[in-house]
mmCIF file of C-alpha atoms in Angstrom:
data_model
loop_
_atom_site.group_PDB
_atom_site.id
_atom_site.type_symbol
_atom_site.label_atom_id
_atom_site.label_comp_id
_atom_site.label_asym_id
_atom_site.label_seq_id
_atom_site.Cartn_x
_atom_site.Cartn_y
_atom_site.Cartn_z
ATOM 1 C CA UNK A 290 22.282 8.628 -10.709
ATOM 2 C CA UNK A 291 18.925 10.398 -10.205
ATOM 3 C CA UNK A 292 15.970 11.348 -12.333
ATOM 4 C CA UNK A 293 13.860 14.482 -12.369
ATOM 5 C CA UNK A 294 10.617 12.774 -13.341
ATOM 6 C CA UNK A 295 8.303 15.323 -15.092
ATOM 7 C CA UNK A 296 4.739 15.235 -16.278
ATOM 8 C CA UNK A 297 5.706 15.774 -19.872
ATOM 9 C CA UNK A 298 9.293 15.875 -21.360
ATOM 10 C CA UNK A 299 8.213 18.228 -24.137
ATOM 11 C CA UNK A 300 6.555 20.738 -21.860
ATOM 12 C CA UNK A 301 7.417 20.024 -18.182
ATOM 13 C CA UNK A 302 5.112 21.670 -15.666
ATOM 14 C CA UNK A 303 5.535 19.503 -12.664
ATOM 15 C CA UNK A 304 8.217 17.266 -11.122
ATOM 16 C CA UNK A 305 8.052 14.313 -8.764
ATOM 17 C CA UNK A 306 9.639 14.823 -5.389
ATOM 18 C CA UNK A 307 10.219 11.908 -2.920
ATOM 19 C CA UNK A 308 10.636 12.286 0.878
ATOM 20 C CA UNK A 309 13.156 9.978 2.564
ATOM 21 C CA UNK A 310 11.984 7.626 5.242
ATOM 22 C CA UNK A 311 15.398 6.198 6.004
ATOM 23 C CA UNK A 312 18.103 6.253 7.242
ATOM 24 C CA UNK A 313 17.501 8.460 10.295
ATOM 25 C CA UNK A 314 19.915 11.032 9.229
ATOM 26 C CA UNK A 315 18.086 11.617 5.986
ATOM 27 C CA UNK A 316 14.540 10.996 7.029
ATOM 28 C CA UNK A 317 12.125 13.814 6.311
ATOM 29 C CA UNK A 318 14.261 15.451 3.581
ATOM 30 C CA UNK A 319 13.407 15.383 -0.092
ATOM 31 C CA UNK A 320 15.188 14.133 -3.073
ATOM 32 C CA UNK A 321 14.894 13.204 -6.801
ATOM 33 C CA UNK A 322 14.699 9.386 -6.887
ATOM 34 C CA UNK A 323 17.642 7.275 -8.116
ATOM 35 C CA UNK A 324 20.475 5.228 -6.846
ATOM 36 C CA UNK A 325 23.886 3.649 -7.460
ATOM 37 C CA UNK A 326 25.351 2.004 -10.432
ATOM 38 C CA UNK A 327 26.051 -1.644 -9.956
ATOM 39 C CA UNK A 328 29.060 -3.429 -11.472
ATOM 40 C CA UNK A 329 28.476 -4.064 -15.209
ATOM 41 C CA UNK A 330 25.675 -1.495 -15.541
ATOM 42 C CA UNK A 331 25.512 1.572 -17.699
ATOM 43 C CA UNK A 332 24.413 4.727 -15.815
ATOM 44 C CA UNK A 333 21.102 4.891 -17.707
ATOM 45 C CA UNK A 334 20.401 1.147 -17.180
ATOM 46 C CA UNK A 335 21.102 1.639 -13.427
ATOM 47 C CA UNK A 336 18.688 4.530 -13.257
ATOM 48 C CA UNK A 337 15.928 2.646 -14.910
ATOM 49 C CA UNK A 338 16.446 -0.329 -12.560
ATOM 50 C CA UNK A 339 16.469 1.954 -9.470
ATOM 51 C CA UNK A 340 13.161 3.676 -10.539
ATOM 52 C CA UNK A 341 11.598 0.319 -11.108
ATOM 53 C CA UNK A 342 12.642 -0.915 -7.622
ATOM 54 C CA UNK A 343 11.983 2.276 -5.709
ATOM 55 C CA UNK A 344 8.832 3.574 -7.422
ATOM 56 C CA UNK A 345 7.584 0.626 -9.453
ATOM 57 C CA UNK A 346 7.664 2.583 -12.695
ATOM 58 C CA UNK A 347 9.063 2.508 -16.155
ATOM 59 C CA UNK A 348 10.432 5.688 -17.663
ATOM 60 C CA UNK A 349 11.624 7.286 -20.844
ATOM 61 C CA UNK A 350 14.750 9.243 -20.229
ATOM 62 C CA UNK A 351 15.133 12.776 -21.704
ATOM 63 C CA UNK A 352 18.165 15.085 -21.774
ATOM 64 C CA UNK A 353 20.857 14.911 -19.027
ATOM 65 C CA UNK A 354 20.754 17.890 -16.641
ATOM 66 C CA UNK A 355 24.341 19.001 -16.177
ATOM 67 C CA UNK A 356 25.712 21.192 -13.424
ATOM 68 C CA UNK A 357 26.058 24.948 -14.385
ATOM 69 C CA UNK A 358 29.847 24.447 -14.648
ATOM 70 C CA UNK A 359 29.296 21.388 -16.699
ATOM 71 C CA UNK A 360 29.344 17.714 -15.942
ATOM 72 C CA UNK A 361 28.164 16.035 -12.764
ATOM 73 C CA UNK A 362 26.624 17.298 -9.481
ATOM 74 C CA UNK A 363 28.752 16.992 -6.369
ATOM 75 C CA UNK A 364 27.423 14.826 -3.568
ATOM 76 C CA UNK A 365 30.459 14.973 -1.332
ATOM 77 C CA UNK A 366 34.143 15.593 -1.743
ATOM 78 C CA UNK A 367 34.474 11.991 -3.039
ATOM 79 C CA UNK A 368 31.225 11.336 -4.942
ATOM 80 C CA UNK A 369 29.352 12.944 -7.807
ATOM 81 C CA UNK A 370 26.001 12.348 -9.376
ATOM 82 C CA UNK A 371 24.439 12.474 -12.910
ATOM 83 C CA UNK A 372 20.838 13.406 -13.405
ATOM 84 C CA UNK A 373 18.464 13.024 -16.276
ATOM 85 C CA UNK A 374 14.959 14.262 -17.023
ATOM 86 C CA UNK A 375 12.426 11.480 -17.274
ATOM 87 C CA UNK A 376 8.822 10.703 -18.040
ATOM 88 C CA UNK A 377 6.673 7.839 -16.887
ATOM 89 C CA UNK A 378 5.727 5.301 -19.471
ATOM 90 C CA UNK A 379 4.416 2.483 -17.244
ATOM 91 C CA UNK A 380 3.200 1.911 -13.729
ATOM 92 C CA UNK A 381 2.203 4.323 -10.995
ATOM 93 C CA UNK A 382 4.671 5.819 -8.386
ATOM 94 C CA UNK A 383 4.333 3.562 -5.293
ATOM 95 C CA UNK A 384 6.678 4.181 -2.413
ATOM 96 C CA UNK A 385 6.688 2.010 0.793
ATOM 97 C CA UNK A 386 10.166 1.528 2.205
ATOM 98 C CA UNK A 387 12.990 4.013 1.491
ATOM 99 C CA UNK A 388 10.458 6.905 1.037
ATOM 100 C CA UNK A 389 7.245 7.715 2.801
ATOM 101 C CA UNK A 390 5.683 10.376 0.443
ATOM 102 C CA UNK A 391 5.847 11.572 -3.089
ATOM 103 C CA UNK A 392 4.437 14.794 -4.414
ATOM 104 C CA UNK A 393 3.912 16.278 -7.869
ATOM 105 C CA UNK A 394 4.874 19.934 -7.673
ATOM 106 C CA UNK A 395 5.229 22.887 -10.004
ATOM 107 C CA UNK A 396 8.764 24.258 -10.478
ATOM 108 C CA UNK A 397 7.714 27.211 -8.247
ATOM 109 C CA UNK A 398 6.761 24.862 -5.357
ATOM 110 C CA UNK A 399 9.946 22.726 -5.430
ATOM 111 C CA UNK A 400 11.877 25.359 -3.617
ATOM 112 C CA UNK A 401 9.698 25.156 -0.536
ATOM 113 C CA UNK A 402 10.811 21.689 0.374
ATOM 114 C CA UNK A 403 13.697 20.561 2.649
ATOM 115 C CA UNK A 404 15.871 19.067 0.054
ATOM 116 C CA UNK A 405 19.056 16.987 0.443
ATOM 117 C CA UNK A 406 22.001 19.349 -0.190
ATOM 118 C CA UNK A 407 22.960 17.747 -3.617
ATOM 119 C CA UNK A 408 19.356 17.918 -4.842
ATOM 120 C CA UNK A 409 18.916 21.487 -3.721
ATOM 121 C CA UNK A 410 21.406 22.571 -6.402
ATOM 122 C CA UNK A 411 19.522 20.688 -9.004
ATOM 123 C CA UNK A 412 16.239 22.402 -7.906
ATOM 124 C CA UNK A 413 17.877 25.783 -8.286
ATOM 125 C CA UNK A 414 19.099 24.889 -11.815
ATOM 126 C CA UNK A 415 15.620 23.601 -12.775
ATOM 127 C CA UNK A 416 14.084 26.778 -11.634
ATOM 128 C CA UNK A 417 16.536 28.834 -13.684
ATOM 129 C CA UNK A 418 16.024 26.733 -16.796
ATOM 130 C CA UNK A 419 12.235 26.277 -16.750
ATOM 131 C CA UNK A 420 11.118 29.560 -15.198
ATOM 132 C CA UNK A 421 7.933 30.245 -13.316
ATOM 133 C CA UNK A 422 5.032 27.799 -13.800
ATOM 134 C CA UNK A 423 2.444 29.200 -11.391
ATOM 135 C CA UNK A 424 -0.055 29.547 -14.232
ATOM 136 C CA UNK A 425 0.233 25.982 -15.358
ATOM 137 C CA UNK A 426 -2.757 24.672 -13.377
ATOM 138 C CA UNK A 427 -3.447 23.156 -9.925
ATOM 139 C CA UNK A 428 -0.493 23.105 -7.632
ATOM 140 C CA UNK A 429 0.832 20.629 -5.048
ATOM 141 C CA UNK A 430 -0.662 17.621 -6.867
ATOM 142 C CA UNK A 431 0.405 14.374 -5.373
ATOM 143 C CA UNK A 432 0.692 11.530 -7.874
ATOM 144 C CA UNK A 433 1.853 10.284 -11.469
ATOM 145 C CA UNK A 434 0.438 9.969 -14.966
ATOM 146 C CA UNK A 435 -0.637 6.749 -16.727
ATOM 147 C CA UNK A 436 0.456 6.358 -20.314
ATOM 148 C CA UNK A 437 -2.187 8.262 -22.371
ATOM 149 C CA UNK A 438 -3.783 9.862 -19.268
ATOM 150 C CA UNK A 439 -4.508 13.522 -18.872
ATOM 151 C CA UNK A 440 -1.271 14.935 -17.611
ATOM 152 C CA UNK A 441 -3.102 17.161 -15.197
ATOM 153 C CA UNK A 442 -4.409 14.140 -13.274
ATOM 154 C CA UNK A 443 -1.263 12.832 -11.636
ATOM 155 C CA UNK A 444 -1.295 9.964 -9.211
ATOM 156 C CA UNK A 445 0.922 8.313 -6.583
ATOM 157 C CA UNK A 446 0.593 5.671 -3.952
ATOM 158 C CA UNK A 447 2.347 6.165 -0.565
ATOM 159 C CA UNK A 448 1.912 4.886 3.044
ATOM 160 C CA UNK A 449 -0.692 6.499 5.255
ATOM 161 C CA UNK A 450 -1.925 5.893 8.825
ATOM 162 C CA UNK A 451 -5.223 4.090 9.102
ATOM 163 C CA UNK A 452 -6.492 6.995 11.195
ATOM 164 C CA UNK A 453 -5.390 9.603 8.663
ATOM 165 C CA UNK A 454 -8.329 11.938 7.953
ATOM 166 C CA UNK A 455 -8.271 11.111 4.207
ATOM 167 C CA UNK A 456 -8.317 7.410 5.029
ATOM 168 C CA UNK A 457 -11.161 7.880 7.584
ATOM 169 C CA UNK A 458 -13.195 9.632 4.883
ATOM 170 C CA UNK A 459 -12.667 6.777 2.369
ATOM 171 C CA UNK A 460 -13.455 4.275 5.085
ATOM 172 C CA UNK A 461 -16.736 6.086 5.668
ATOM 173 C CA UNK A 462 -17.532 5.706 1.942
ATOM 174 C CA UNK A 463 -16.678 2.071 1.766
ATOM 175 C CA UNK A 464 -18.783 1.332 4.800
ATOM 176 C CA UNK A 465 -21.725 3.164 3.098
ATOM 177 C CA UNK A 466 -21.152 0.968 0.056
ATOM 178 C CA UNK A 467 -21.194 -2.160 2.146
ATOM 179 C CA UNK A 468 -24.408 -0.980 3.833
ATOM 180 C CA UNK A 469 -26.024 -0.624 0.437
ATOM 181 C CA UNK A 470 -24.649 -3.932 -0.889
ATOM 182 C CA UNK A 471 -24.990 -6.207 2.247
ATOM 183 C CA UNK A 472 -27.344 -4.317 4.439
ATOM 184 C CA UNK A 473 -24.661 -3.568 7.030
ATOM 185 C CA UNK A 474 -21.050 -2.374 7.493
ATOM 186 C CA UNK A 475 -17.959 -4.471 7.652
ATOM 187 C CA UNK A 476 -17.759 -5.285 11.383
ATOM 188 C CA UNK A 477 -14.610 -7.437 11.290
ATOM 189 C CA UNK A 478 -12.247 -6.297 14.017
ATOM 190 C CA UNK A 479 -9.219 -4.196 12.910
ATOM 191 C CA UNK A 480 -6.963 -1.662 14.535
ATOM 192 C CA UNK A 481 -4.658 0.975 13.224
ATOM 193 C CA UNK A 482 -1.655 -0.731 14.789
ATOM 194 C CA UNK A 483 -2.259 -3.891 12.817
ATOM 195 C CA UNK A 484 -1.986 -1.920 9.561
ATOM 196 C CA UNK A 485 1.326 -0.176 10.456
ATOM 197 C CA UNK A 486 4.905 -1.547 10.334
ATOM 198 C CA UNK A 487 6.114 -4.028 11.456
ATOM 199 C CA UNK A 488 2.755 -5.684 11.577
ATOM 200 C CA UNK A 489 1.345 -4.408 8.357
ATOM 201 C CA UNK A 490 1.081 -1.437 6.021
ATOM 202 C CA UNK A 491 -1.668 0.915 4.747
ATOM 203 C CA UNK A 492 -1.443 2.695 1.444
ATOM 204 C CA UNK A 493 -3.383 5.699 0.089
ATOM 205 C CA UNK A 494 -3.491 6.836 -3.517
ATOM 206 C CA UNK A 495 -4.034 10.494 -4.282
ATOM 207 C CA UNK A 496 -4.855 11.938 -7.698
ATOM 208 C CA UNK A 497 -4.753 15.596 -8.271
ATOM 209 C CA UNK A 498 -4.213 16.116 -4.556
ATOM 210 C CA UNK A 499 -7.413 14.120 -3.786
ATOM 211 C CA UNK A 500 -7.591 10.685 -2.095
ATOM 212 C CA UNK A 501 -9.087 8.230 -4.595
ATOM 213 C CA UNK A 502 -8.144 4.746 -3.382
ATOM 214 C CA UNK A 503 -6.801 2.801 -0.361
ATOM 215 C CA UNK A 504 -5.782 -0.633 0.790
ATOM 216 C CA UNK A 505 -3.788 -2.373 3.482
ATOM 217 C CA UNK A 506 -2.288 -5.612 4.569
ATOM 218 C CA UNK A 507 -1.653 -7.213 7.996
ATOM 219 C CA UNK A 508 0.088 -10.451 9.143
ATOM 220 C CA UNK A 509 -2.449 -13.031 10.308
ATOM 221 C CA UNK A 510 -1.889 -15.932 12.621
ATOM 222 C CA UNK A 511 -4.122 -18.337 10.579
ATOM 223 C CA UNK A 512 -2.257 -20.538 8.282
ATOM 224 C CA UNK A 513 -4.761 -21.809 5.661
ATOM 225 C CA UNK A 514 -2.314 -23.456 3.372
ATOM 226 C CA UNK A 515 0.114 -26.128 4.274
ATOM 227 C CA UNK A 516 3.012 -24.196 2.698
ATOM 228 C CA UNK A 517 2.061 -20.707 4.056
ATOM 229 C CA UNK A 518 4.597 -19.686 6.673
ATOM 230 C CA UNK A 519 3.873 -15.996 6.902
ATOM 231 C CA UNK A 520 0.534 -15.098 5.323
ATOM 232 C CA UNK A 521 -0.916 -11.619 5.173
ATOM 233 C CA UNK A 522 -4.548 -10.584 4.766
ATOM 234 C CA UNK A 523 -5.462 -7.681 2.440
ATOM 235 C CA UNK A 524 -7.867 -5.166 3.978
ATOM 236 C CA UNK A 525 -9.955 -2.217 2.990
ATOM 237 C CA UNK A 526 -9.261 -2.320 -0.753
ATOM 238 C CA UNK A 527 -11.427 0.353 -2.192
ATOM 239 C CA UNK A 528 -11.373 2.747 -5.186
ATOM 240 C CA UNK A 529 -13.833 5.648 -5.366
ATOM 241 C CA UNK A 530 -16.467 5.088 -8.083
ATOM 242 C CA UNK A 531 -15.356 7.997 -10.189
ATOM 243 C CA UNK A 532 -11.746 6.693 -10.302
ATOM 244 C CA UNK A 533 -12.598 3.124 -11.390
ATOM 245 C CA UNK A 534 -11.903 1.771 -14.878
ATOM 246 C CA UNK A 535 -8.394 3.164 -15.144
ATOM 247 C CA UNK A 536 -6.341 0.219 -13.706
ATOM 248 C CA UNK A 537 -5.875 1.894 -10.311
ATOM 249 C CA UNK A 538 -7.118 -1.150 -8.334
ATOM 250 C CA UNK A 539 -4.640 -3.376 -10.084
ATOM 251 C CA UNK A 540 -1.690 -1.034 -9.417
ATOM 252 C CA UNK A 541 -2.665 -0.622 -5.757
ATOM 253 C CA UNK A 542 -2.997 -4.414 -5.352
ATOM 254 C CA UNK A 543 0.413 -4.987 -6.903
ATOM 255 C CA UNK A 544 1.900 -2.286 -4.710
ATOM 256 C CA UNK A 545 0.461 -3.989 -1.535
ATOM 257 C CA UNK A 546 1.755 -7.423 -2.688
ATOM 258 C CA UNK A 547 5.239 -6.148 -3.232
ATOM 259 C CA UNK A 548 5.319 -4.364 0.061
ATOM 260 C CA UNK A 549 4.105 -7.442 1.907
ATOM 261 C CA UNK A 550 6.624 -9.745 0.125
ATOM 262 C CA UNK A 551 9.468 -7.286 1.008
ATOM 263 C CA UNK A 552 8.308 -7.578 4.692
ATOM 264 C CA UNK A 553 8.619 -11.331 4.539
ATOM 265 C CA UNK A 554 5.143 -12.544 3.577
ATOM 266 C CA UNK A 555 4.849 -15.595 1.444
ATOM 267 C CA UNK A 556 1.058 -15.625 0.821
ATOM 268 C CA UNK A 557 -1.589 -12.923 0.273
ATOM 269 C CA UNK A 558 -5.098 -13.828 1.475
ATOM 270 C CA UNK A 559 -8.346 -11.900 1.328
ATOM 271 C CA UNK A 560 -12.079 -12.149 2.106
ATOM 272 C CA UNK A 561 -14.770 -10.528 -0.007
ATOM 273 C CA UNK A 562 -18.366 -11.251 -0.826
ATOM 274 C CA UNK A 563 -20.122 -12.791 -3.847
ATOM 275 C CA UNK A 564 -21.953 -9.500 -4.691
ATOM 276 C CA UNK A 565 -18.657 -7.803 -5.311
ATOM 277 C CA UNK A 566 -18.384 -9.144 -8.810
ATOM 278 C CA UNK A 567 -15.864 -6.630 -10.196
ATOM 279 C CA UNK A 568 -13.521 -7.094 -7.304
ATOM 280 C CA UNK A 569 -13.572 -10.852 -7.580
ATOM 281 C CA UNK A 570 -12.938 -10.574 -11.315
ATOM 282 C CA UNK A 571 -9.836 -8.373 -10.589
ATOM 283 C CA UNK A 572 -8.468 -10.814 -8.024
ATOM 284 C CA UNK A 573 -8.936 -13.851 -10.231
ATOM 285 C CA UNK A 574 -7.270 -11.962 -13.116
ATOM 286 C CA UNK A 575 -4.296 -11.303 -10.707
ATOM 287 C CA UNK A 576 -3.902 -15.026 -9.970
ATOM 288 C CA UNK A 577 -6.059 -15.398 -6.824
ATOM 289 C CA UNK A 578 -7.738 -18.770 -6.254
ATOM 290 C CA UNK A 579 -10.138 -20.193 -3.547
ATOM 291 C CA UNK A 580 -8.386 -21.085 -0.302
ATOM 292 C CA UNK A 581 -9.688 -22.677 2.847
ATOM 293 C CA UNK A 582 -12.227 -20.218 4.592
ATOM 294 C CA UNK A 583 -10.486 -18.287 7.437
ATOM 295 C CA UNK A 584 -10.993 -15.409 9.817
ATOM 296 C CA UNK A 585 -14.094 -13.402 10.733
ATOM 297 C CA UNK A 586 -16.182 -14.443 7.696
ATOM 298 C CA UNK A 587 -15.208 -18.112 7.560
ATOM 299 C CA UNK A 588 -18.719 -19.380 8.316
ATOM 300 C CA UNK A 589 -20.730 -17.010 6.087
ATOM 301 C CA UNK A 590 -22.368 -18.466 2.943
ATOM 302 C CA UNK A 591 -21.753 -15.506 0.694
ATOM 303 C CA UNK A 592 -18.153 -15.041 1.697
ATOM 304 C CA UNK A 593 -15.396 -15.620 -0.854
ATOM 305 C CA UNK A 594 -11.903 -16.538 0.385
ATOM 306 C CA UNK A 595 -9.075 -16.156 -2.034
ATOM 307 C CA UNK A 596 -5.292 -16.231 -1.977
ATOM 308 C CA UNK A 597 -2.109 -16.521 -3.945
ATOM 309 C CA UNK A 598 1.511 -17.180 -3.235
ATOM 310 C CA UNK A 599 3.708 -14.031 -3.461
ATOM 311 C CA UNK A 600 6.465 -15.880 -5.187
ATOM 312 C CA UNK A 601 4.349 -16.299 -8.304
ATOM 313 C CA UNK A 602 3.959 -20.092 -7.921
ATOM 314 C CA UNK A 603 0.450 -21.438 -8.495
ATOM 315 C CA UNK A 604 -1.917 -22.266 -5.675
ATOM 316 C CA UNK A 605 -1.999 -25.947 -5.159
ATOM 317 C CA UNK A 606 -5.019 -27.583 -6.756
ATOM 318 C CA UNK A 607 -5.852 -24.444 -8.791
#
């Protein structure tokens, strides 16, 4: 099963493409997201589950896209695939494992990607049905819409290297913010290698093709709770001022937590400062509570140390 996720079921202008990160034989090629039907599932229920697991989104399904000769799309001589149009109704596309990038593209642009063979045929059929869309607005936008949001401002969250130029620019902005707030930049030691698999992960959110938020996690040796076996520390959480107030920080935080948990982490820890009132409010709303001071800022009076279990259980003593 797969889904052609579009910006608007009534008037589709852009579709979401996902680039495979694994297995090696498929890495670097593009597909429409989806997966297999498990025993006891209906095809549409399986598709909704797969999209929730792969992209952390909820969708409304539209019409089924049938092959030109009718019915299903061949994957191999033994297997076939069914495909539906879909529209996002909840969440933001966040890829961290099986895919390493997602893009919102006009129908015209879809043909320029290196698609898996089965999906290439679906692209050709979409192009035939929907026709040219080059006049439909900005092209090559990377991202997905929130319910009720302007459909031209599409957003997605995907892995990025800590030394990626877009990340470097956002890091410059957050350091300028710290300079204004604290009188100096964040000088805690951190390397790009710590924020890359298997030691960590760094995520970048793009909206309308523009980087708007970032955050990462890394495994830490300090065990500040008696039941923390593999804690991670969240680092460089930042949302550009003009992108705040839309729930993006919460979506990014949830994406980081799920990715860390998938990598084997049992706790998420973070350090922030008392002047960052909005950030602290978000963390508390998401279930974070005070933990034993740890790491670089352990001895600083205005430092706030928070954490929560990634299995949803309450912090002891909270």
